[in-house]
Short mmCIF file of N, CA, C and O in Angstrom, two decimals:
data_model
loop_
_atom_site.label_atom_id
_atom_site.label_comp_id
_atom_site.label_asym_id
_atom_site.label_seq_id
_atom_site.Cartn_x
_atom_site.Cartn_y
_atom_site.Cartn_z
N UNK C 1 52.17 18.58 67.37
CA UNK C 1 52.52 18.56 66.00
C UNK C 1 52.78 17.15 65.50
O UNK C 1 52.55 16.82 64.34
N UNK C 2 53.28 16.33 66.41
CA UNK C 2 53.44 15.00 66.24
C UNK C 2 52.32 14.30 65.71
O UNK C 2 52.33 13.55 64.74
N UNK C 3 51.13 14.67 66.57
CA UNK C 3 50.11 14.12 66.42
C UNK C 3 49.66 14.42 65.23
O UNK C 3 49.04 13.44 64.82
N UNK C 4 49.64 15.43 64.30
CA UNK C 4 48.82 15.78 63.30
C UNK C 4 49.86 15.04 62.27
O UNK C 4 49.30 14.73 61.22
N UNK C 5 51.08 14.74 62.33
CA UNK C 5 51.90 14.36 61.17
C UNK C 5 51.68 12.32 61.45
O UNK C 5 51.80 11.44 60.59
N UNK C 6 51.47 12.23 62.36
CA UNK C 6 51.25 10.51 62.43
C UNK C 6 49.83 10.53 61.50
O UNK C 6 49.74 9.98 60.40
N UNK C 7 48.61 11.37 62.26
CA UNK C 7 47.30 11.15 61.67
C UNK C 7 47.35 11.52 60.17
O UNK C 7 46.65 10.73 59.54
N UNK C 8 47.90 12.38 59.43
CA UNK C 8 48.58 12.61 57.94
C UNK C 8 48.99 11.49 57.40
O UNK C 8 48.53 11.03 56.35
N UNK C 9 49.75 11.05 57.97
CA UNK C 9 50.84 9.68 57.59
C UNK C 9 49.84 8.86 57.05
O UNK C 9 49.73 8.54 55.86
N UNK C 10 48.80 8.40 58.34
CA UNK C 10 48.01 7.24 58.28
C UNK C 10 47.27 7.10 57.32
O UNK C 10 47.27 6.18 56.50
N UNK C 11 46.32 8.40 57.41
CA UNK C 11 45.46 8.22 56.02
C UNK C 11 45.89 8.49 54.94
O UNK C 11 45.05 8.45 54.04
N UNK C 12 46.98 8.77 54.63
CA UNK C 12 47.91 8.45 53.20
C UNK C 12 47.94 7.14 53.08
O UNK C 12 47.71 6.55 52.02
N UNK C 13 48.29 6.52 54.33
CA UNK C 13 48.42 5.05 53.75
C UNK C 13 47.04 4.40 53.79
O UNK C 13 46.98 3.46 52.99
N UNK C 14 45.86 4.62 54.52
CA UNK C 14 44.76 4.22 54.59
C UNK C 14 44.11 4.16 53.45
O UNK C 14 43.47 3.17 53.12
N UNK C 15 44.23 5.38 52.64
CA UNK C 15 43.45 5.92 51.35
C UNK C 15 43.90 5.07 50.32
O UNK C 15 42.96 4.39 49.93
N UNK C 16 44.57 4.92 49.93
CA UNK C 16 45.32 4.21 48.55
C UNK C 16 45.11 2.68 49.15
O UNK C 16 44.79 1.89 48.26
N UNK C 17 45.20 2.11 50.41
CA UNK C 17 44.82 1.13 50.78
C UNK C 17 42.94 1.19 50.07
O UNK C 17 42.54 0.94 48.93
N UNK C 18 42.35 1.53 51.04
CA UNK C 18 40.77 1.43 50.43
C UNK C 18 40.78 1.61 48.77
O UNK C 18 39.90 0.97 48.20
N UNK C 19 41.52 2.28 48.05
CA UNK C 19 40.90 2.37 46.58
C UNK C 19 41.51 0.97 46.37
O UNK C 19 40.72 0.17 45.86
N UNK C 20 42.90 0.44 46.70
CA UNK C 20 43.24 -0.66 46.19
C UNK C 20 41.89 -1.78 46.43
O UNK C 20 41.34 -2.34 45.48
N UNK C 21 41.50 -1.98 47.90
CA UNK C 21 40.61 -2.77 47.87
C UNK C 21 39.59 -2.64 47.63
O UNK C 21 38.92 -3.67 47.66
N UNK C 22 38.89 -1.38 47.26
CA UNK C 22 37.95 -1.31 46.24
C UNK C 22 38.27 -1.90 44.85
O UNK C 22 37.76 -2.97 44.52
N UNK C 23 39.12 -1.22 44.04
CA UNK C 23 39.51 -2.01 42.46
C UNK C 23 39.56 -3.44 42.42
O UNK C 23 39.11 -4.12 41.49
N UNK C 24 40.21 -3.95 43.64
CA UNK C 24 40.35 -5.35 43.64
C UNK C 24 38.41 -6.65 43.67
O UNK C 24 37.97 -7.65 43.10
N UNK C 25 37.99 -5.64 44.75
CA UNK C 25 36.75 -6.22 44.75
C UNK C 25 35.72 -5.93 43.59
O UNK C 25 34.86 -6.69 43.15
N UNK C 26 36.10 -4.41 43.14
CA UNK C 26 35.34 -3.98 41.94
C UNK C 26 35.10 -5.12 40.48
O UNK C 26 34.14 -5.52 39.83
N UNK C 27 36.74 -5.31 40.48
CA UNK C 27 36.92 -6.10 39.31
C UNK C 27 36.77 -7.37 39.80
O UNK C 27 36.86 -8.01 38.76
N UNK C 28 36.60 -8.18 40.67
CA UNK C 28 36.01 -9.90 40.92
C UNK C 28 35.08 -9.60 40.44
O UNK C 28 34.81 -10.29 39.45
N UNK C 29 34.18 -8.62 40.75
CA UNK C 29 32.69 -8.58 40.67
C UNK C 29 32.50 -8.46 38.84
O UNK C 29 31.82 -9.22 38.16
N UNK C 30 33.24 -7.42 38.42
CA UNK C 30 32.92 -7.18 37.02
C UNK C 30 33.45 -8.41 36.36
O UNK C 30 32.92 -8.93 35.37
N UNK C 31 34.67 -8.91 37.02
CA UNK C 31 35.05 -10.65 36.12
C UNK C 31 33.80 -11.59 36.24
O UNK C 31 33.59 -12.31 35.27
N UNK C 32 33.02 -11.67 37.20
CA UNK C 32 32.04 -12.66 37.20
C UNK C 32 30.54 -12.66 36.79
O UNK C 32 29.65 -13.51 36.88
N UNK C 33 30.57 -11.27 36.24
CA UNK C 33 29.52 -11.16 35.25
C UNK C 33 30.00 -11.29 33.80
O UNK C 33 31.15 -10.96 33.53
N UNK C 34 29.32 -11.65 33.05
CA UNK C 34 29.30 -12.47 31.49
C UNK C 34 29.02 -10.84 30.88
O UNK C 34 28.07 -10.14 31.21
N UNK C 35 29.84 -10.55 30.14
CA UNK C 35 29.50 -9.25 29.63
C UNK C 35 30.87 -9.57 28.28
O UNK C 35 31.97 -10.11 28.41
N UNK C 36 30.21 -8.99 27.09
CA UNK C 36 30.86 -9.07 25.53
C UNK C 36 30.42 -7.77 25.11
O UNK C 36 29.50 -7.08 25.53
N UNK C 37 31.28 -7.57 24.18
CA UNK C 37 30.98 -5.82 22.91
C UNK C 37 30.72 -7.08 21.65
O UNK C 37 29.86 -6.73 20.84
N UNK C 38 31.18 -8.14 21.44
CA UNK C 38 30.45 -8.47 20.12
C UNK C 38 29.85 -9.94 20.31
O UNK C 38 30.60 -10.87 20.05
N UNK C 39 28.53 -10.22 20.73
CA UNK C 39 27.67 -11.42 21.13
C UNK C 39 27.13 -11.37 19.40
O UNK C 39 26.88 -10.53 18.54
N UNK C 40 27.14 -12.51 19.53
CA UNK C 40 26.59 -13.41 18.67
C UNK C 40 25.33 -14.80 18.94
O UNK C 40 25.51 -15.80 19.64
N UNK C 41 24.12 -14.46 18.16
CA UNK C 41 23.60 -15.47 18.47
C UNK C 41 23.19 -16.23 17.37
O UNK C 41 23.38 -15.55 16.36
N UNK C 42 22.70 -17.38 17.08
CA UNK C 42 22.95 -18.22 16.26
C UNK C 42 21.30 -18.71 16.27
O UNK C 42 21.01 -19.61 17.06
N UNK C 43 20.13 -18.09 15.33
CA UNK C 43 18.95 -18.54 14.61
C UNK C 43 18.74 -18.74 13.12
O UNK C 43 19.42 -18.54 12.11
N UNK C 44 17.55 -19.22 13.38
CA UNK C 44 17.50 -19.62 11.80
C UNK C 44 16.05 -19.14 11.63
O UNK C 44 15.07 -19.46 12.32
N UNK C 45 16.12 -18.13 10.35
CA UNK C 45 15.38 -16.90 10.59
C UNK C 45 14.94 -16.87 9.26
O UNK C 45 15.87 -17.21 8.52
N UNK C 46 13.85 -16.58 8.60
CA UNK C 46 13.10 -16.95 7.68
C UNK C 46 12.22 -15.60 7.04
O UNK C 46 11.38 -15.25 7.87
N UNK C 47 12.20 -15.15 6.38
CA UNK C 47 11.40 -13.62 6.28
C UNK C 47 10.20 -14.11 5.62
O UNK C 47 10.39 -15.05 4.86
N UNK C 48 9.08 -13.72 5.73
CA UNK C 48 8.27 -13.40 5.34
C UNK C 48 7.12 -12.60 4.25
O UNK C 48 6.41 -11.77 4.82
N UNK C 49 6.98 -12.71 3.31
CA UNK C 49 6.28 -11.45 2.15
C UNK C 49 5.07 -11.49 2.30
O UNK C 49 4.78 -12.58 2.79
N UNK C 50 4.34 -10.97 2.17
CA UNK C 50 3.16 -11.09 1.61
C UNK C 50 2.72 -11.28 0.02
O UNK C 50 3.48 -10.60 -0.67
N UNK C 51 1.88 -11.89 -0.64
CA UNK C 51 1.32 -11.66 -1.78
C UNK C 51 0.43 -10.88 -2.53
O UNK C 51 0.32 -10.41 -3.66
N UNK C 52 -0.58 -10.96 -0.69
CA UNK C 52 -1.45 -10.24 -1.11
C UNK C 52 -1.86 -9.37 -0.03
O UNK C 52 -1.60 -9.63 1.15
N UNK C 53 -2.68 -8.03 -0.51
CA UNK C 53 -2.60 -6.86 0.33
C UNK C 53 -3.77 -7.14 1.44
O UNK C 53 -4.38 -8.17 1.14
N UNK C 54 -4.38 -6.38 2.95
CA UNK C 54 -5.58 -7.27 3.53
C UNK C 54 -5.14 -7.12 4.52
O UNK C 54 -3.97 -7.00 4.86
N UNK C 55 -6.39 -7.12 5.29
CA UNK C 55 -5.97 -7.21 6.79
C UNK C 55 -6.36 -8.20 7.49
O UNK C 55 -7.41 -8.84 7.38
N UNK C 56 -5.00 -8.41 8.63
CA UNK C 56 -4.90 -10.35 9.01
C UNK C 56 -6.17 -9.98 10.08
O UNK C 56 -6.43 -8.93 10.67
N UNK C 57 -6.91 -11.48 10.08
CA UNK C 57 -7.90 -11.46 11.07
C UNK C 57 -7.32 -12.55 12.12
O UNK C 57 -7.91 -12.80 13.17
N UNK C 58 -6.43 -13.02 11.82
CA UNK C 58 -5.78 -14.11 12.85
C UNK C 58 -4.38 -14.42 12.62
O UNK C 58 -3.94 -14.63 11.48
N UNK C 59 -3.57 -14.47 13.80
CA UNK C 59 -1.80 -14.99 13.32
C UNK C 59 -2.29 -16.48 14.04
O UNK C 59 -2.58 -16.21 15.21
N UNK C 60 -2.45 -17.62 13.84
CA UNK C 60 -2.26 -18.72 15.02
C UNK C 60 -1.11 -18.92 15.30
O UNK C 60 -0.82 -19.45 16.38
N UNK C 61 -0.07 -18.49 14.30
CA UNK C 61 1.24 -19.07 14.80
C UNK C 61 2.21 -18.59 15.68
O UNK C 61 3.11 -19.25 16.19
N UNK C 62 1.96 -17.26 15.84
CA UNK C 62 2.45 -16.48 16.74
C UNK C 62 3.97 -15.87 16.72
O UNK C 62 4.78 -15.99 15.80
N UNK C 63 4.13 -15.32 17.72
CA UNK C 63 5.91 -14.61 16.86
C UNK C 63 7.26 -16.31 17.76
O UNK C 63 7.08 -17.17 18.62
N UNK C 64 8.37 -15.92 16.92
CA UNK C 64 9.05 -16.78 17.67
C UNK C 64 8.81 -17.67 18.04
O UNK C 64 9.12 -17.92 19.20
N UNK C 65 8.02 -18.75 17.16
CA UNK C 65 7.60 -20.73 17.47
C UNK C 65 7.96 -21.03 16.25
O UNK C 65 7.47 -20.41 15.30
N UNK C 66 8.70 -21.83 16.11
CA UNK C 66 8.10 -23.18 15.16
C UNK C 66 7.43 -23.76 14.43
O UNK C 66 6.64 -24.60 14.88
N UNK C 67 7.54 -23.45 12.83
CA UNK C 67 6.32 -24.16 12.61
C UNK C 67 6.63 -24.61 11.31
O UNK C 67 7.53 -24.02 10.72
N UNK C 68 5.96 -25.70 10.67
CA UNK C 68 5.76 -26.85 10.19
C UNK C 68 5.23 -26.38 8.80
O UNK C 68 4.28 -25.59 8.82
N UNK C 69 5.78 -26.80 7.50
CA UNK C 69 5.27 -26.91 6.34
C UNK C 69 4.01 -26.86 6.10
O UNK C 69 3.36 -27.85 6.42
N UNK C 70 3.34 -25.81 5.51
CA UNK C 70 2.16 -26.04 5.25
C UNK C 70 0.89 -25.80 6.86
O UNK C 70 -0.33 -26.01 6.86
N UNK C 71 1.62 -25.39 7.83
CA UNK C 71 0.74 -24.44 8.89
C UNK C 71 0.69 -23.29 8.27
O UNK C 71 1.38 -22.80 7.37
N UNK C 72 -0.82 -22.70 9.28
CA UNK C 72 -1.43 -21.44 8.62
C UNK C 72 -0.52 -20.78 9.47
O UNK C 72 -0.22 -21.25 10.57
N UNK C 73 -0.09 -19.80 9.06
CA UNK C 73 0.57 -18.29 9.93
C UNK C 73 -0.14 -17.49 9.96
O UNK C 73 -0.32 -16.98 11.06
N UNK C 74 -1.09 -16.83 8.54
CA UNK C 74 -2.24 -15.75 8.97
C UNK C 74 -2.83 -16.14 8.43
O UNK C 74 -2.53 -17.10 7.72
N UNK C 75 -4.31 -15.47 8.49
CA UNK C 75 -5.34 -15.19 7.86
C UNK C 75 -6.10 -14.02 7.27
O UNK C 75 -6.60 -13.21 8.06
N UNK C 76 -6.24 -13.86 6.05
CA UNK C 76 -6.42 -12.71 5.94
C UNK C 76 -7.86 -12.05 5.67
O UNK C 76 -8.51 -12.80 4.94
N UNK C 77 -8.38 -11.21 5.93
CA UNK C 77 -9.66 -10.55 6.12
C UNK C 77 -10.15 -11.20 4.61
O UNK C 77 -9.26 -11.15 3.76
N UNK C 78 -11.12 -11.64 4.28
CA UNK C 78 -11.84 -12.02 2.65
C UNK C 78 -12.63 -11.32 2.29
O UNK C 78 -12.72 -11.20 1.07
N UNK C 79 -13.94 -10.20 3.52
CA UNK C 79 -14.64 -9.59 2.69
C UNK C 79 -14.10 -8.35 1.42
O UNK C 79 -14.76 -7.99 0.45
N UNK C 80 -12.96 -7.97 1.74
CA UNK C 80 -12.22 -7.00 0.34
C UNK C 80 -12.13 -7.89 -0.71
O UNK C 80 -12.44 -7.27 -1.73
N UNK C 81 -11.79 -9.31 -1.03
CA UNK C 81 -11.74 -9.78 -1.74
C UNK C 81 -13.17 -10.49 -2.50
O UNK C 81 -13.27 -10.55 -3.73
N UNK C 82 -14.10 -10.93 -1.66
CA UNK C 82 -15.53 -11.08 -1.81
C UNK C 82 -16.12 -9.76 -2.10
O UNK C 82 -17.17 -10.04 -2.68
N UNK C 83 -16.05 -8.83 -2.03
CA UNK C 83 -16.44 -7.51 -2.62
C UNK C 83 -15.82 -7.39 -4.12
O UNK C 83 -16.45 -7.29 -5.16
N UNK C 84 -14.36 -7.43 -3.93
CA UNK C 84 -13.83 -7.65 -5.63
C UNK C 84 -14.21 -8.42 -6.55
O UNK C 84 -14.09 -8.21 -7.76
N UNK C 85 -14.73 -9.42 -5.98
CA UNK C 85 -15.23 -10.53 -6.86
C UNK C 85 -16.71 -10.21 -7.37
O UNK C 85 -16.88 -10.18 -8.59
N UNK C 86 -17.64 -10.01 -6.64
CA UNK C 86 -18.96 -9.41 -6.37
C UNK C 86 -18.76 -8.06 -7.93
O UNK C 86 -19.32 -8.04 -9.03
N UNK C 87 -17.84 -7.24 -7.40
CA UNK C 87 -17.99 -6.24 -8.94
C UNK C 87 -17.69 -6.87 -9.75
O UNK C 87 -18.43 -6.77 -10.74
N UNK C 88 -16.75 -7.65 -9.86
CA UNK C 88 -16.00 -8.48 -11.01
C UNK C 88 -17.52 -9.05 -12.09
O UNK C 88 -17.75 -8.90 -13.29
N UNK C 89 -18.36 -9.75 -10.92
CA UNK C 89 -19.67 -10.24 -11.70
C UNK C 89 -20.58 -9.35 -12.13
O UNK C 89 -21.22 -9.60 -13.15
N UNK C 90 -20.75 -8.35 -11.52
CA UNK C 90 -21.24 -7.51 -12.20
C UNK C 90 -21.02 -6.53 -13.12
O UNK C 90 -21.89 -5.95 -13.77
N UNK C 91 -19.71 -6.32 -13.15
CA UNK C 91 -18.82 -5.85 -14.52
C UNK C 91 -19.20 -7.17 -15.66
O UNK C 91 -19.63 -6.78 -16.74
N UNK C 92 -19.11 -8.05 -15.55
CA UNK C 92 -19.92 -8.95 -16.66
C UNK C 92 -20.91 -8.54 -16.66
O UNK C 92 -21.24 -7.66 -17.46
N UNK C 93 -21.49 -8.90 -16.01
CA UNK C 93 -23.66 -8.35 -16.31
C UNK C 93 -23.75 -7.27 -17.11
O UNK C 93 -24.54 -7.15 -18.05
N UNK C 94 -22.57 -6.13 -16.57
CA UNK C 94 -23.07 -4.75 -17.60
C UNK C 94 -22.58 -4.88 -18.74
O UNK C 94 -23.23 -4.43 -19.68
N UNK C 95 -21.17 -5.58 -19.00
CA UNK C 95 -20.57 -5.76 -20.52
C UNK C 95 -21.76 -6.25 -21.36
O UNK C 95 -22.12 -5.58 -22.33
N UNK C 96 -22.71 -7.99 -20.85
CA UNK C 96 -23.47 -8.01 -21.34
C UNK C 96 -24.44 -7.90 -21.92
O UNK C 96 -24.86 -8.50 -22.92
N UNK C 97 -25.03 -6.79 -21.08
CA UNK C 97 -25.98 -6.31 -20.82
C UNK C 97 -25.98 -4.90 -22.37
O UNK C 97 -26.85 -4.59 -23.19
N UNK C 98 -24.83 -4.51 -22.18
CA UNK C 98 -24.27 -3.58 -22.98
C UNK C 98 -24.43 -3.81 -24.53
O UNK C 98 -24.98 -3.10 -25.37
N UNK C 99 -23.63 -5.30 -24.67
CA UNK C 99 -23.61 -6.05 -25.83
C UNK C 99 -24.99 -6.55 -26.51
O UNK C 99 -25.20 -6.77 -27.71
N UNK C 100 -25.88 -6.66 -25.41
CA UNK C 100 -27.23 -6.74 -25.36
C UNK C 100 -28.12 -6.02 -26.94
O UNK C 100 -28.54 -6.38 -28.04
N UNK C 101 -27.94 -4.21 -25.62
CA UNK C 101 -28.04 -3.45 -26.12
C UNK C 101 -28.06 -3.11 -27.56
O UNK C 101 -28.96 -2.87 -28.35
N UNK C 102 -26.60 -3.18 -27.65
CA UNK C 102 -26.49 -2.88 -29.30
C UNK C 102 -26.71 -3.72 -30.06
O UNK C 102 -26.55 -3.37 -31.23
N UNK C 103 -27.13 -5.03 -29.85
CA UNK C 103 -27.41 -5.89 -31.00
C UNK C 103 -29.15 -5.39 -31.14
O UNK C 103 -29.76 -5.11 -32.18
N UNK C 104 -29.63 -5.40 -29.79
CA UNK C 104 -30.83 -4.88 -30.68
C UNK C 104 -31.23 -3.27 -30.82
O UNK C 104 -32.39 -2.93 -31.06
N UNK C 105 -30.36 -2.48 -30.68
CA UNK C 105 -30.25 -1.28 -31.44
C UNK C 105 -29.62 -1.62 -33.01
O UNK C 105 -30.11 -1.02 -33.97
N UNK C 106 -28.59 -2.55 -33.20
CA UNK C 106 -28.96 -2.84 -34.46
C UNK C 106 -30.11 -3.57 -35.06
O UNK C 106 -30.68 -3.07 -36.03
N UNK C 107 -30.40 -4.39 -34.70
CA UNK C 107 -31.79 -4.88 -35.36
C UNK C 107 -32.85 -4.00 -35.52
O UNK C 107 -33.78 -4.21 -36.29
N UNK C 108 -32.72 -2.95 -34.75
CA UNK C 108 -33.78 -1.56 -35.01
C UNK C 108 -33.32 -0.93 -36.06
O UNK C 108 -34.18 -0.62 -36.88
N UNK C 109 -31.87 -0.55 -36.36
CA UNK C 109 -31.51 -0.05 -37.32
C UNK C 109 -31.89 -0.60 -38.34
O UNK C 109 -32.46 0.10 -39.18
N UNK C 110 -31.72 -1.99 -38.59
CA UNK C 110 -32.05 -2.62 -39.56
C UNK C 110 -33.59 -2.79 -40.03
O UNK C 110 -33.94 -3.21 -41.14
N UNK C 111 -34.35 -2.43 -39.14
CA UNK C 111 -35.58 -2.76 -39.66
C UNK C 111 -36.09 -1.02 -39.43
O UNK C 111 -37.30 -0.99 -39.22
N UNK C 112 -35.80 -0.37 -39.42
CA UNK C 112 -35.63 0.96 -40.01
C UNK C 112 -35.10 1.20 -41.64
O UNK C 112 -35.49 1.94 -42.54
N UNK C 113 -34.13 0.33 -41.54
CA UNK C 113 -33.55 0.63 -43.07
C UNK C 113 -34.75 0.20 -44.16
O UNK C 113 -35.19 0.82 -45.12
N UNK C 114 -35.22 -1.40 -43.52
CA UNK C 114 -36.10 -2.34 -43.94
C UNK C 114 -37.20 -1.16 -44.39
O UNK C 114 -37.47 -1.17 -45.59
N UNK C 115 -37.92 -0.08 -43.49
CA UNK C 115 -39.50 0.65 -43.09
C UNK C 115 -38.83 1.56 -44.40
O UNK C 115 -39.24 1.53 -45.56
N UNK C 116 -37.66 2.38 -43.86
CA UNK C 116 -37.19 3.56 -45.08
C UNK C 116 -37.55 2.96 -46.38
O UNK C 116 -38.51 3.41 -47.01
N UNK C 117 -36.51 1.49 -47.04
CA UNK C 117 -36.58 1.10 -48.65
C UNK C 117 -38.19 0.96 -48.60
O UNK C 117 -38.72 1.57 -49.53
N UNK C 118 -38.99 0.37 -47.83
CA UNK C 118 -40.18 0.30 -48.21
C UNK C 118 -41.06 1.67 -48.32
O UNK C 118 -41.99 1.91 -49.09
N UNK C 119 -40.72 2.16 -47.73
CA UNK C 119 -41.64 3.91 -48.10
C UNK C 119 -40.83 4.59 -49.02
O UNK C 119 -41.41 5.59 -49.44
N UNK C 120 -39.40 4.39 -49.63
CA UNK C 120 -39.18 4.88 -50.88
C UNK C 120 -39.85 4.01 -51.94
O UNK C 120 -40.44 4.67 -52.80
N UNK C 121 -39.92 2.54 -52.12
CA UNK C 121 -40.21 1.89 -53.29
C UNK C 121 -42.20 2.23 -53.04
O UNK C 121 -42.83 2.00 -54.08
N UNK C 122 -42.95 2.62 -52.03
CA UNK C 122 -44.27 2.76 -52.25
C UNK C 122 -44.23 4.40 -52.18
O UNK C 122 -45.22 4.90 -51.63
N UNK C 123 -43.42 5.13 -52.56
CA UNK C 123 -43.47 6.67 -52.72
C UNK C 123 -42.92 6.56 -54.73
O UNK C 123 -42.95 7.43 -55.60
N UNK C 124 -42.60 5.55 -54.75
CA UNK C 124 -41.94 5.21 -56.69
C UNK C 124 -43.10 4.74 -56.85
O UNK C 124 -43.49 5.06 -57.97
N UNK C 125 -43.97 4.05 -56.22
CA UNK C 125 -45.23 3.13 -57.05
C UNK C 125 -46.10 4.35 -56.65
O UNK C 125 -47.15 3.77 -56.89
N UNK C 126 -46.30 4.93 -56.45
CA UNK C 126 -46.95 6.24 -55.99
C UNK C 126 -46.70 7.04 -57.42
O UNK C 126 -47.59 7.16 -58.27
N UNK C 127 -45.49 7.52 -57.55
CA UNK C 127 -45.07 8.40 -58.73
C UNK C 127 -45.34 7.81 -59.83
O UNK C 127 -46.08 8.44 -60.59
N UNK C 128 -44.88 6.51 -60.25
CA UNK C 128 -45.18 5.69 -61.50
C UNK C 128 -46.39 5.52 -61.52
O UNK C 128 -46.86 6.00 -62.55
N UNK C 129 -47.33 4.96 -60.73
CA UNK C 129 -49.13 5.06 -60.84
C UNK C 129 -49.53 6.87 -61.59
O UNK C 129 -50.28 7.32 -62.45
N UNK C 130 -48.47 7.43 -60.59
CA UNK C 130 -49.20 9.46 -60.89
C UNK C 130 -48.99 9.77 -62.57
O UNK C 130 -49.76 10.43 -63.27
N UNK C 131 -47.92 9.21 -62.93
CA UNK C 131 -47.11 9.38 -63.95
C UNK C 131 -48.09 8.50 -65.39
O UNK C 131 -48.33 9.01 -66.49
N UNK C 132 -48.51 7.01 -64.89
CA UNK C 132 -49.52 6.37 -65.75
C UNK C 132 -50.64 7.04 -66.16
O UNK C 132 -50.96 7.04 -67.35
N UNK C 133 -51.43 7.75 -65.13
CA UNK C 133 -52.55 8.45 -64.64
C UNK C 133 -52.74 9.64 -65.48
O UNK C 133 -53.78 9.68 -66.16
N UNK C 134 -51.73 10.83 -65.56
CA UNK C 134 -51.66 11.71 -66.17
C UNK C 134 -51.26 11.79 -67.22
O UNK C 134 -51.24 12.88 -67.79
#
C-alpha cells in the first residue's frame, strides 16, 4: 500500500512539474516570434482610373515597382478605337452623300416646276391661238 501512495505522490508532483515546464518553454518560444493584432505598414499607394474603356494589350510596368512620370503603365488594344473612327468617316460620307442627294432632288424639283410653267404658258398659247382661230 505504501508503494501505491509514494507512486501517487510522485506523479502529482511530476505532472504539474511537466505542464510548468511546458508553459515555461511554450512561452520563450511564443516571446521570440514577432507576432501583433494591429501591424501597420507604411506605402505610398497611388490608385489608378481609367479614361478610357479597352482591352490592355500590355502592362510594362508591372504590379508593385516604381515608376517614373510619364512611363507607360498600359496599353490599350486600338483596333475598337480604329474601328470607331473608320464609322465616324463614314458617317460623314453618308451625311454627305445625303446632302448630296437632296440638293439635286431639288434642282429636279426645280426644273420640273421650270417643264410644268412651260406646258401651262404653251397650253395658254394653245387656247389664245384656238380662241383667235374661231
Amino acid at each position: 500500500m505504501k508503494r501505491k501512495k509514494i507512486f501517487f505522490l510522485g506523479a502529482m508532483a511530476v505532472i504539474p512539474g511537466l505542464f510548468v515546464l511546458w508553459a515555461v518553454f511554450s512561452r520563450s518560444a511564443f516571446f521570440r516570434a514577432v507576432v501583433t493584432d494591429n501591424a501597420y505598414v507604411q506605402a505610398e499607394i497611388t490608385a489608378i482610373a481609367p479614361q478610357v474603356a479597352g482591352y490592355l494589350t500590355e502592362a510594362p510596368a508591372g504590379d508593385n515597382r516604381k515608376v517614373k512620370a510619364g512611363e507607360l503603365l498600359f496599353a490599350v488594344d486600338q483596333r475598337a478605337y480604329a474601328a470607331r473612327v473608320d464609322q465616324a468617316g463614314a458617317n460623314i460620307l453618308a451625311a454627305e452623300a445625303a446632302i448630296a442627294h437632296a440638293r439635286a432632288a431639288g434642282a429636279l424639283q426645280h426644273a420640273l416646276v421650270r417643264q410644268a410653267e412651260a406646258q401651262l404658258a404653251s397650253a395658254a398659247a394653245v387656247q389664245t391661238h384656238a380662241d383667235q382661230e374661231y
